[in-house]
Coordinates of C-alpha atoms and ligand atoms in Angstrom, one line a residue:
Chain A
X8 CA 79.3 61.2 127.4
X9 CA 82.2 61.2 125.6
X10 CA 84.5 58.1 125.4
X11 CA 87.9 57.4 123.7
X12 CA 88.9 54.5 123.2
X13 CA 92.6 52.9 122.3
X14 CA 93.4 55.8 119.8
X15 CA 96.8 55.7 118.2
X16 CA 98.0 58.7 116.1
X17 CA 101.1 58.9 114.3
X18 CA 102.4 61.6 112.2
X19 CA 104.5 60.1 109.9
X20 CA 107.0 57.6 111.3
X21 CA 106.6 59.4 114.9
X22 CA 103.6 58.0 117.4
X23 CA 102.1 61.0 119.3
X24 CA 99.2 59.0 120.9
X25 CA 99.5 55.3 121.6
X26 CA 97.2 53.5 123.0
X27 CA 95.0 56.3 124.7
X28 CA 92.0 55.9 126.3
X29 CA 89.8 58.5 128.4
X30 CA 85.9 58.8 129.4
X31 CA 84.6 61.9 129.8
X32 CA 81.7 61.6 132.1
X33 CA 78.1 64.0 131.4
X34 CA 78.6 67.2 133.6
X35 CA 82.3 67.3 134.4
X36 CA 85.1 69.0 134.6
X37 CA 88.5 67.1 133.0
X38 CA 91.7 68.9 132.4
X39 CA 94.2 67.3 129.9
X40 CA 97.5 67.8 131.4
X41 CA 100.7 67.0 130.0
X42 CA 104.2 68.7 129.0
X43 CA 104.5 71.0 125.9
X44 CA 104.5 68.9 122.6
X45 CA 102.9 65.6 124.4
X46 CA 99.5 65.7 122.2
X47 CA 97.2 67.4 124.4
X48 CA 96.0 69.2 121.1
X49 CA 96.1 66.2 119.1
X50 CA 93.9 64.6 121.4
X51 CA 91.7 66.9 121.6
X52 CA 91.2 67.2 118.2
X53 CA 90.2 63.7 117.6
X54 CA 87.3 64.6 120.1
X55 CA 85.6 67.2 117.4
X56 CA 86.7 64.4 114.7
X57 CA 89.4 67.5 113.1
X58 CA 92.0 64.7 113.1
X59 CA 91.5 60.8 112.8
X60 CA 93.0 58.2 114.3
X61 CA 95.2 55.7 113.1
X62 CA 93.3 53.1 115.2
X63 CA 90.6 53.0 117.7
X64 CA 87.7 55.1 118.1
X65 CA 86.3 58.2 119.8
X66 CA 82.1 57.7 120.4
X67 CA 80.1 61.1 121.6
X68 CA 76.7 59.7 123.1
X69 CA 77.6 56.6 121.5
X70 CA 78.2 57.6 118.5
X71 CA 81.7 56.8 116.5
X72 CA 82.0 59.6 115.0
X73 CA 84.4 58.4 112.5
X74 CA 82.5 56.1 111.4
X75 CA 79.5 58.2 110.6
X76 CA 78.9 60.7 107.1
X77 CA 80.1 63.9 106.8
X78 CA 77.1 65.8 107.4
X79 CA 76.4 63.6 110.7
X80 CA 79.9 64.4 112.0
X81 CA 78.8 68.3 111.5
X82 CA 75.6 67.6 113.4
X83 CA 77.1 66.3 116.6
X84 CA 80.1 68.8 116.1
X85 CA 77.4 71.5 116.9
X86 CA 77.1 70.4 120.1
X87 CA 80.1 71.2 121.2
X88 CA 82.2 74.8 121.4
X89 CA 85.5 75.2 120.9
X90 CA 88.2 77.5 122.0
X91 CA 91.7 77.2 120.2
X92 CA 94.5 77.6 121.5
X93 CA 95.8 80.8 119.7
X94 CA 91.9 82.1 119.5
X95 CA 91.0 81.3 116.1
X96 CA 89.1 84.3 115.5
X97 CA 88.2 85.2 112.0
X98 CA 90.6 88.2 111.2
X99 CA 88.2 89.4 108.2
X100 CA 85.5 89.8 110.6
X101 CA 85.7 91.8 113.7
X102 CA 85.1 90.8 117.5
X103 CA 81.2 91.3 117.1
X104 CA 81.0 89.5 114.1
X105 CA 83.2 86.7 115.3
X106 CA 81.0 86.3 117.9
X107 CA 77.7 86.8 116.5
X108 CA 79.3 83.9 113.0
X109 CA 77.7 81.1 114.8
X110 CA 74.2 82.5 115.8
X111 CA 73.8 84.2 112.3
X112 CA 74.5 80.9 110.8
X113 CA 72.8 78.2 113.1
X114 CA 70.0 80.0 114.6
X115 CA 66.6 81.9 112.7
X116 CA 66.8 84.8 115.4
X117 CA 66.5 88.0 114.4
X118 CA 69.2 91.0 114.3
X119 CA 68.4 92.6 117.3
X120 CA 68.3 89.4 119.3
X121 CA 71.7 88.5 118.0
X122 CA 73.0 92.0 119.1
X123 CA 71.8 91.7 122.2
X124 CA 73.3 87.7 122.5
X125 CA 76.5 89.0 121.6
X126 CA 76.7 92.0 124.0
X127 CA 75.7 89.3 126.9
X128 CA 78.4 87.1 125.6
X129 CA 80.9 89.9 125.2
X130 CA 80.0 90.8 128.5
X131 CA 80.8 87.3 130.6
X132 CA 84.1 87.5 129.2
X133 CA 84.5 90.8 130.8
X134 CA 84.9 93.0 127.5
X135 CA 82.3 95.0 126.6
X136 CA 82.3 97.4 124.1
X137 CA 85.2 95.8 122.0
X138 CA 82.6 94.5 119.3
X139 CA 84.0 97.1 117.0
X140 CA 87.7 95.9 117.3
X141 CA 89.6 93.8 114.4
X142 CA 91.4 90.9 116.1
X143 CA 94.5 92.4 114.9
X144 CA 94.0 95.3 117.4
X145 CA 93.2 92.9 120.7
X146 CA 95.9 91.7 122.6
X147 CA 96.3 88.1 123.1
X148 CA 94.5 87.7 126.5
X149 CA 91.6 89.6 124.5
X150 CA 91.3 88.0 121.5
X151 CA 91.2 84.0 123.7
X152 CA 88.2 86.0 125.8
X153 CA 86.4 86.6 122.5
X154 CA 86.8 83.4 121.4
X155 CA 85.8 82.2 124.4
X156 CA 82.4 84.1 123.7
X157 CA 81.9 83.2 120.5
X158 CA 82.2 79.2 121.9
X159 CA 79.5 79.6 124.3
X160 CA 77.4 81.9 121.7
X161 CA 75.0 78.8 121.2
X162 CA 75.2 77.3 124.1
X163 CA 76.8 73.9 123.5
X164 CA 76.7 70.5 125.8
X165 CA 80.4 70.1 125.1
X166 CA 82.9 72.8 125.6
X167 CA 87.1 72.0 125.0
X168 CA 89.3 74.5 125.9
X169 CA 92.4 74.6 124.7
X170 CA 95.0 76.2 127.0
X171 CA 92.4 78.7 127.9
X172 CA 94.9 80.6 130.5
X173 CA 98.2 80.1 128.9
X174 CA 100.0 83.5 128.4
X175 CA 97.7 85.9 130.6
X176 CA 98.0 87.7 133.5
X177 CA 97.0 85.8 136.7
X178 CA 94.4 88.3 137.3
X179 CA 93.0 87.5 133.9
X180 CA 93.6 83.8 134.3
X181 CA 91.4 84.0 137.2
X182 CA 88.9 85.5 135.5
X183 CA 89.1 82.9 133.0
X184 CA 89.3 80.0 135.4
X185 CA 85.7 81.3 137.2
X186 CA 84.1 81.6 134.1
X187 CA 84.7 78.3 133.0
X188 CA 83.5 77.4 136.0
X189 CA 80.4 79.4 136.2
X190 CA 79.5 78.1 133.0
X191 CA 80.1 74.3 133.6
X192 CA 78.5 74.7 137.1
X193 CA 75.1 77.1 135.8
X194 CA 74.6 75.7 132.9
X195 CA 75.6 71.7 133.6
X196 CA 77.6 72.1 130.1
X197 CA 80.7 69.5 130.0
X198 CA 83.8 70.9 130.2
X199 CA 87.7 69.7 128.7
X200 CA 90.4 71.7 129.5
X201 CA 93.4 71.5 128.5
X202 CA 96.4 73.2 130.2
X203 CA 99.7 72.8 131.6
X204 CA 98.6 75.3 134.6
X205 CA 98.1 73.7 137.4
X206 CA 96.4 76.2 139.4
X207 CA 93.4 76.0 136.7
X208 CA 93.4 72.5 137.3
X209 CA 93.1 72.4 140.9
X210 CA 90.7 75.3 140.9
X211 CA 88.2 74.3 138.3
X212 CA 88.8 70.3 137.6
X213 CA 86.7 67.4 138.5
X214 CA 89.2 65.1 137.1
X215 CA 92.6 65.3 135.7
X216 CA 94.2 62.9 132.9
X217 CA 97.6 63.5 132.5
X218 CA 99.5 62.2 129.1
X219 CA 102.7 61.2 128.9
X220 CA 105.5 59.8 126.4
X221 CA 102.6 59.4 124.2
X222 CA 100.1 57.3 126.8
X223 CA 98.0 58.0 128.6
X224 CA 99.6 58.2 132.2
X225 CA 97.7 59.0 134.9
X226 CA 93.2 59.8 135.2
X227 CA 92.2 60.3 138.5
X228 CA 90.3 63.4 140.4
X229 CA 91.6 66.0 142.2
X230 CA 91.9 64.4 145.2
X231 CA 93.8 61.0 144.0
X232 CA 95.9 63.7 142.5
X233 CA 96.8 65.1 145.5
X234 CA 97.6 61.9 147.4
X235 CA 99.2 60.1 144.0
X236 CA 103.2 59.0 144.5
X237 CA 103.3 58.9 140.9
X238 CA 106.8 60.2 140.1
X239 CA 105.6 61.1 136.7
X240 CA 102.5 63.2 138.2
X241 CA 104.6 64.6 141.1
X242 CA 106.9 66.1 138.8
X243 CA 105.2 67.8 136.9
X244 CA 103.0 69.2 139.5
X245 CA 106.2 70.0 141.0
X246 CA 108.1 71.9 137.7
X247 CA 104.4 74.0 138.3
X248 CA 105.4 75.0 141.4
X249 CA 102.7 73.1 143.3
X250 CA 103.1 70.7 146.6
X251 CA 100.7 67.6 146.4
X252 CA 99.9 66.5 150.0
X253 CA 99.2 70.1 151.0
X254 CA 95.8 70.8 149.5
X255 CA 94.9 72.9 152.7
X256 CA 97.7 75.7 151.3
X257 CA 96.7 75.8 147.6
X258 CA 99.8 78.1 147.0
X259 CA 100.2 81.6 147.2
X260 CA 100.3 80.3 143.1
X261 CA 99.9 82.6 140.3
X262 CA 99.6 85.9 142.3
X263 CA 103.5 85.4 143.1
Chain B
X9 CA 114.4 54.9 99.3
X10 CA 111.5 56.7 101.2
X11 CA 112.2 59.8 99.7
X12 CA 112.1 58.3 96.4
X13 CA 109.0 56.5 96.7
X14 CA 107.4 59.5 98.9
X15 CA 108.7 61.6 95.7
X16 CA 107.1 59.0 92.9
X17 CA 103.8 59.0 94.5
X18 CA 103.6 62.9 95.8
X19 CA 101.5 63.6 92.4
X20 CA 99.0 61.2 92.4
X21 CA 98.6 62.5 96.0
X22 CA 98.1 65.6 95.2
X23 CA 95.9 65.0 92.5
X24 CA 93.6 62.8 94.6
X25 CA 93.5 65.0 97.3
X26 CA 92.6 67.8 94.6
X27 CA 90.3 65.5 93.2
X28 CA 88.4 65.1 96.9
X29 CA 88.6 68.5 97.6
X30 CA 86.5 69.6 94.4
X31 CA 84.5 66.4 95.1
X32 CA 83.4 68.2 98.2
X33 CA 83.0 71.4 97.3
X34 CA 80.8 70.3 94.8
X35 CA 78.6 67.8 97.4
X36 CA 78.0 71.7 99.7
X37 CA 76.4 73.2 96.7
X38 CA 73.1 72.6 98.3
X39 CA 74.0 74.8 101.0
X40 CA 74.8 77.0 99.1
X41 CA 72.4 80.3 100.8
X42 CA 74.9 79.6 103.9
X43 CA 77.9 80.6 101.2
X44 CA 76.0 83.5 98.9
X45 CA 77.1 86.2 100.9
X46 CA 80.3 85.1 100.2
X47 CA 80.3 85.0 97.0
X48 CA 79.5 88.7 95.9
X49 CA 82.5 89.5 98.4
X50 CA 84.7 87.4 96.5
X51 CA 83.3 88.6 92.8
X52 CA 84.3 92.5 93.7
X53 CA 87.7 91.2 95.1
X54 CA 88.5 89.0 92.2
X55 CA 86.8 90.6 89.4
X56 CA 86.3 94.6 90.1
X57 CA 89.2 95.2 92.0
X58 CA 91.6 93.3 89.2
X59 CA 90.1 95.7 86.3
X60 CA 92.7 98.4 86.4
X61 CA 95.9 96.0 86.3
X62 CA 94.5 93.8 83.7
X63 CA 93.4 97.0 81.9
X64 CA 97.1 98.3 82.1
X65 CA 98.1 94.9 80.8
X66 CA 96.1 94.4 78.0
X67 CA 96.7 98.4 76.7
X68 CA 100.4 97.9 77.0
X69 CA 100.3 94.4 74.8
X70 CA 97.6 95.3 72.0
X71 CA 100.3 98.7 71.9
X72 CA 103.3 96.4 71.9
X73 CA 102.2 94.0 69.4
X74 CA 101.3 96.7 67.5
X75 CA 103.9 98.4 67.6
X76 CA 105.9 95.3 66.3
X77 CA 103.8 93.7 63.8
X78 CA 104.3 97.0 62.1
X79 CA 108.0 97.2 62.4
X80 CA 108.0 93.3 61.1
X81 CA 106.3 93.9 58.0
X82 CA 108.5 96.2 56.1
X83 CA 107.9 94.3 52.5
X84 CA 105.8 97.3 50.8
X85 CA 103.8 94.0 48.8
X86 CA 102.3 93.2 52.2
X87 CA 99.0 96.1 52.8
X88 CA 99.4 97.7 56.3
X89 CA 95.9 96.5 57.4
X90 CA 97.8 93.0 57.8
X91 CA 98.5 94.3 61.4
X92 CA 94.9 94.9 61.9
X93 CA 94.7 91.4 61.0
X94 CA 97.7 90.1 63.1
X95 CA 97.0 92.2 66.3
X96 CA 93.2 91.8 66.9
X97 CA 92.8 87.8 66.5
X98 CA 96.2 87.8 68.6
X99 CA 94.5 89.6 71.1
X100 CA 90.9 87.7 71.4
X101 CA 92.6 84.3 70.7
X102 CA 95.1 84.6 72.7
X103 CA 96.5 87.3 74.3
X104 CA 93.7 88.7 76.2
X105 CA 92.8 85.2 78.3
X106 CA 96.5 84.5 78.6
X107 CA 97.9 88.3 79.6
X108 CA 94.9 88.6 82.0
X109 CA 95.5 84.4 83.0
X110 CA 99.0 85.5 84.6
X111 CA 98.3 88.0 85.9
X112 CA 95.5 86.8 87.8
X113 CA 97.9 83.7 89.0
X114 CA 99.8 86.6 90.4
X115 CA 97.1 88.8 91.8
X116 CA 94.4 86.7 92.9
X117 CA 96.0 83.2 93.2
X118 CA 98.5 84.5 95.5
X119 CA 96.2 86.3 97.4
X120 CA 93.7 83.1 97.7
X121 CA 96.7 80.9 99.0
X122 CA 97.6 83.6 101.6
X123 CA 94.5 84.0 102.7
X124 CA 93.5 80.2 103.2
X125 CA 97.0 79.3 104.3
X126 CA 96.7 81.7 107.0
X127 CA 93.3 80.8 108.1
X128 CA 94.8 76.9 107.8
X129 CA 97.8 77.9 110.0
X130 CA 95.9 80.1 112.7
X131 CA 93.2 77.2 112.9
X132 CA 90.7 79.1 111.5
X133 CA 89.4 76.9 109.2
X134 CA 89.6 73.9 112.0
X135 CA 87.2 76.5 113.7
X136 CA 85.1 76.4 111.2
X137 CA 84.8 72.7 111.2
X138 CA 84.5 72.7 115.2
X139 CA 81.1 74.8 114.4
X140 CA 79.9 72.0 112.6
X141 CA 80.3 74.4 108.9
X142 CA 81.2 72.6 105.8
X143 CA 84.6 74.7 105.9
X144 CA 85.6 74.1 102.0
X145 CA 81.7 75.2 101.2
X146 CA 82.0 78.1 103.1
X147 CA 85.7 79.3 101.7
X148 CA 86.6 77.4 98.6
X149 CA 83.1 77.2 96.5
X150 CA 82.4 81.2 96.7
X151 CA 86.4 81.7 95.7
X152 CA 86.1 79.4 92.3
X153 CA 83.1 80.3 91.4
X154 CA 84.1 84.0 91.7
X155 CA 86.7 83.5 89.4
X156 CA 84.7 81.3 86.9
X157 CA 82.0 84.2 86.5
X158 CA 84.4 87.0 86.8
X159 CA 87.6 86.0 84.7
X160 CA 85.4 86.4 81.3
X161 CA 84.5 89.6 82.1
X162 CA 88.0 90.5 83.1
X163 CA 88.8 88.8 79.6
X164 CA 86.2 90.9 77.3
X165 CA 87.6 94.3 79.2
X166 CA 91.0 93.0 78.1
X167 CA 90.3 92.4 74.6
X168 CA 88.5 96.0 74.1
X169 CA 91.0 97.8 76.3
X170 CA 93.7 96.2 74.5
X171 CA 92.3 97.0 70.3
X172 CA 92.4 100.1 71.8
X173 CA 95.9 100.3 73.0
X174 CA 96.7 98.8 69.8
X175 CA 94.9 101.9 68.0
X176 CA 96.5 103.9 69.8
X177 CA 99.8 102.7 69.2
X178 CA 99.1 103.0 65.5
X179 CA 98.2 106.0 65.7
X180 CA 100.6 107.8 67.3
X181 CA 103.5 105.8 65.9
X182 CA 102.4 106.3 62.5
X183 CA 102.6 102.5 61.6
X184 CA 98.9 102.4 59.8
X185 CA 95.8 104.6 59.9
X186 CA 93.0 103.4 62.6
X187 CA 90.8 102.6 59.1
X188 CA 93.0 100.2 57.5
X189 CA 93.5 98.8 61.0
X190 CA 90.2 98.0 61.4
X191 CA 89.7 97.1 57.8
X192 CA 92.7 94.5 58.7
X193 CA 91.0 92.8 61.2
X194 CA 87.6 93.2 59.4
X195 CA 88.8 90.9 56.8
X196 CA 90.0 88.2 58.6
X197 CA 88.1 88.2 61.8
X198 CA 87.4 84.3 62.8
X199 CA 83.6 84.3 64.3
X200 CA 85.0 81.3 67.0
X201 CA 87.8 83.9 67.9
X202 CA 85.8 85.1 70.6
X203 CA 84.2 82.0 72.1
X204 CA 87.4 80.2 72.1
X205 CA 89.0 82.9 73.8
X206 CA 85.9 83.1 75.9
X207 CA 86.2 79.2 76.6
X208 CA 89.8 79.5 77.5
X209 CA 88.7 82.4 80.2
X210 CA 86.2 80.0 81.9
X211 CA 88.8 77.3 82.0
X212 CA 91.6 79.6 83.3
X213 CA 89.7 81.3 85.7
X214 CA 88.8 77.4 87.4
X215 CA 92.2 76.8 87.3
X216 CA 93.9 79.5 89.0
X217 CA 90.9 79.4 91.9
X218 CA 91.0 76.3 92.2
X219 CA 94.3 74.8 92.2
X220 CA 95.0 78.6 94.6
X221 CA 92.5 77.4 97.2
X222 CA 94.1 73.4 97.0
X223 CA 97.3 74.9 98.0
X224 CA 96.1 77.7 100.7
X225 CA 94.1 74.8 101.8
X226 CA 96.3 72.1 102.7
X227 CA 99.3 74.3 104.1
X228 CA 101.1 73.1 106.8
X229 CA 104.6 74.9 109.0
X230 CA 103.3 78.2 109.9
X231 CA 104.3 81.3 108.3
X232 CA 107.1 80.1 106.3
X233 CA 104.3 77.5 104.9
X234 CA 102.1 80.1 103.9
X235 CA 104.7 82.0 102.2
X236 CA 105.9 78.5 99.8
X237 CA 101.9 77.6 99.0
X238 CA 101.9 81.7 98.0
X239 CA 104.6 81.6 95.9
X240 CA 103.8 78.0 94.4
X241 CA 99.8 79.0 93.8
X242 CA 101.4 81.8 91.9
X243 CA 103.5 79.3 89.7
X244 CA 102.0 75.7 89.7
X245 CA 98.7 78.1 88.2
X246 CA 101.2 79.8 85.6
X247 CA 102.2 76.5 84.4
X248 CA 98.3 75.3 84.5
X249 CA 97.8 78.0 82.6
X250 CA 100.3 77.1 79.5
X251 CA 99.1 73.5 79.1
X252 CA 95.3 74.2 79.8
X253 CA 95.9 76.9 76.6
X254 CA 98.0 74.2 74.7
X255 CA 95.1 71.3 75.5
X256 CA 92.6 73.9 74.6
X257 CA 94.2 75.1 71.5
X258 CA 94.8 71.2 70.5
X259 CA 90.9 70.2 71.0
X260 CA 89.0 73.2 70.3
X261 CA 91.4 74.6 66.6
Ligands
LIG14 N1 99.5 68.4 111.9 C1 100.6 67.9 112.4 N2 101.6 67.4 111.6 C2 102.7 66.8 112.2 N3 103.0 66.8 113.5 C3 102.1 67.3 114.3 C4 100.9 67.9 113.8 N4 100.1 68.3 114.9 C5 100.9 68.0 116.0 N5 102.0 67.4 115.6 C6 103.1 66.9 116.6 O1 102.4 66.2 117.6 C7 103.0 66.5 118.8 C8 102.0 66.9 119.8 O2 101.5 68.2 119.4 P1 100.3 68.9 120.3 O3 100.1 70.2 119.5 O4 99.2 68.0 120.5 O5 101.1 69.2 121.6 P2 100.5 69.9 122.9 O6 100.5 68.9 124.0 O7 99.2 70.5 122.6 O8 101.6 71.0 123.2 P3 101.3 72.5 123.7 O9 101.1 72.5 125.2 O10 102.6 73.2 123.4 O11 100.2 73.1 123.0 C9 104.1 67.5 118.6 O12 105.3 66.9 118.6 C10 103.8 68.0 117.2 O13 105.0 68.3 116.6
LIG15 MG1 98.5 72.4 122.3

């Protein structure tokens, strides 16, 4: 379980988080919504401990992990995988190695049983056979799917997704959307998303938290969020093109 | 006023934050297996692959000072193995850590801040953390210890590539037969010439990787970022480079 509690983060004289608080419960699903530039990065950044807050504290199992050494903070950040929002693929290496980085360096297996983990991994994502590819020659959608295989390579507890559909094709998004969902559903791994696309959200959420002019706003599940009068919520469900109150016609959406 | 005090306090920032940042990279030697790989990739990138420009360097300024040392010394009461004597302690004292010093800054330091800058800015190295990998281990410790083991190689090429530029020069300008030359810097070779200039190699190959990888490391602002910690690895090392010699020269002569 993963709890934050009353984080503030400034940077400089301007407050991104104030104030925010969010439990993230063993098993789910949670989507971290928000507009463009309202810290959904941030905050999910001070999950993995990458940034630290000003004030308050962020405890994984129980743990605060700012409050713990160095190498600790490495320990428990091997629990969880992370996908970047650009990808974050390692441009000297190519998309094999990228994937294969973690296992060669965290696990004893063997080179065969890493080539064959990485082909499996390569194939989820639906790309097999670009192992031999430099990131430099995958297009965007590509390179997020290999980074998507290389954060599930060791099979974490935690997985954070960082705009994991933003910028593909809705066939792709799909794609991406059932895969998260495969993954959190067969393999009980906990699952943070953060997005601004709402059709992810109601297709693969549990929850949804939504910050706002730098709280946070609104936590609720899917279903609060479909009967919420929030004005805040409704709009921006709304600017995605998405009618609360009709959950029966999930929108002819993305295909459109 | 917040400028000013943001501007009065920006060094001792820095140099803390260098400070911590060696402080750490020291801490990950004992993983240091994870990094080994690493290393011999960054010895052929930093060392080999800088031979031929620091080669062309070092020819063209044992030739130049050559070349005028010998038009200097026109007085027919001074022997023409005086150059020998001028050009070769020129060259292991100084020349030959300093010549291959700068352009190092430019080869290598620039290329370490792109690199890390761009890793920095694409959240590569935040990746790295995220996996639970000492991410200043795995990047910075291979990168300065490169250049600690490779830059006094790079400076004993320098000094024989550039003797023989220097011969050369003599040679086919006429200025002083390769004997006397030789005789010249017989006479009044200094046996510390060459671990001085071997010290100063050590010490300018720690400074360009490291203070390269501090600014790659820390980048921030995207593209344009990674262009200004390019540029300033390039020059904050140059300068490095002058007053490590001076300090050097100061304590050691
Ligand atoms: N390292 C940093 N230094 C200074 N400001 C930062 C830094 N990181 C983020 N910010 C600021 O914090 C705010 C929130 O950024 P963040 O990246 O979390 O937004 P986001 O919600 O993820 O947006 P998007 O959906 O566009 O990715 C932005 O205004 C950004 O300018
Ligand atoms: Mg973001």
């Amino acid at each position: 379980m993963i709890k934050v509690e009353h984080i503030y983060k400034s940077f400089g004289e301007k407050p991104v988080l104030q104030d925010v608080s969010l439990t993230i419960e063993e098993g789910e699903t949670l989507a971290i919504i928000g507009r463009s530039g309202s810290g959904k990065s941030v905050l999910m950044k001070h999950i993995i401990g990458l940034l630290k807050p000003d004030r308050g504290r962020v405890l994984v199992d129980g743990t605060d992990i700012n409050a713990i050494s160095y190498s600790e903070l490495r320990r428990v950040r091997q629990q969880f995988g992370v996908l970047f929002q650009g990808g974050a693929l390692f441009d000297s290496m190519n998309a094999f190695d990228n994937v294969a980085f973690p296992l060669q360096t965290f696990t004893t297996k063997t080179k065969d049983e890493i080539r064959k983990e990485v082909e499996h991994c390569l194939d989820v994502v639906h790309l097999p056979g670009v192992g031999a590819k430099k990131p430099s020659e995958l297009s965007g959608g590509m390179k997020k799917r290999v980074a998507l295989a290389r954060a599930i390579a060791l099979r974490p507890r935690y997985i954070i997704y960082d705009e994991p559909t933003s910028g593909l094709d809705p066939e792709t998004s799909n794609t991406i959307d059932d895969l998260i969902k495969n993954l959190a559903d067969q393999l009980d791994i906990t699952s943070i998303v953060v997005t601004h696309d709402m059709h992810s959200v109601l297709s693969i959420a549990d929850r949804a938290a939504l910050i706002h002019a730098t709280r946070m706003h609104w936590v609720g599940t899917i279903a609060d969020l479909h009967r919420s009068n929030d004005a805040v919520l409704r709009a921006f469900v709304k600017a995605n093109e998405y009618f609360i109150g009709e959950p029966s016609t999930p929108s002819a959406a993305r295909a459109s | 006023m917040a400028s000013l005090q943001l501007r009065l306090t920006q060094p001792f920032f820095s140099l803390g934050r260098y400070v911590m940042l060696l402080a750490k990279a020291f801490t990950s030697l004992g993983e240091f297996g994870l990094y080994r790989k690493n290393l011999f990739v960054q010895m052929v990138r930093t060392g080999i692959d800088s031979i031929p420009i620091v080669a062309l360097a070092a020819a063209f300024s044992g030739a130049v000072t050559t070349v005028q040392t010998a038009y200097q010394l026109v007085s027919p009461l001074i022997p023409k193995s005086t150059i020998g004597a001028v050009v070769v302690p020129s060259l292991i004292m100084e020349l030959g850590a300093v010549v291959t010093g700068f352009i190092l800054a430019g080869r290598v330091g620039a290329r370490i801040a792109a690199e890390l800058g761009t890793m920095r800015v694409t959240e590569q190295i935040d990746a790295l953390e995220a996996m639970g990998l000492n991410s200043v281990g795995y990047l910075i410790v291979p990168r300065v210890m490169a250049g600690v083991l490779m830059f006094p190689v790079l400076y004993v090429s320098a000094c024989f590539v550039g003797i023989s530029g220097g011969l050369l020069a003599a040679e086919i300008s006429g200025a002083v037969a390769i004997g006397e030359f030789i005789q010249g810097a017989r006479d009044y070779y200094l046996p510390f010439g060459p671990y001085f200039g071997l010290i100063k190699s050590f010490v300018f190959g720690f400074v360009i990787t490291s203070i390269s990888c501090y600014m790659g490391y820390f980048t921030e602002g995207g593209a344009e970022g990674v262009g200004r910690s390019t540029t300033q690895a390039a020059v904050i090392s140059c300068v490095y480079i002058l007053l490590s010699d001076l300090v050097l020269a100061i304590v050691l002569l």
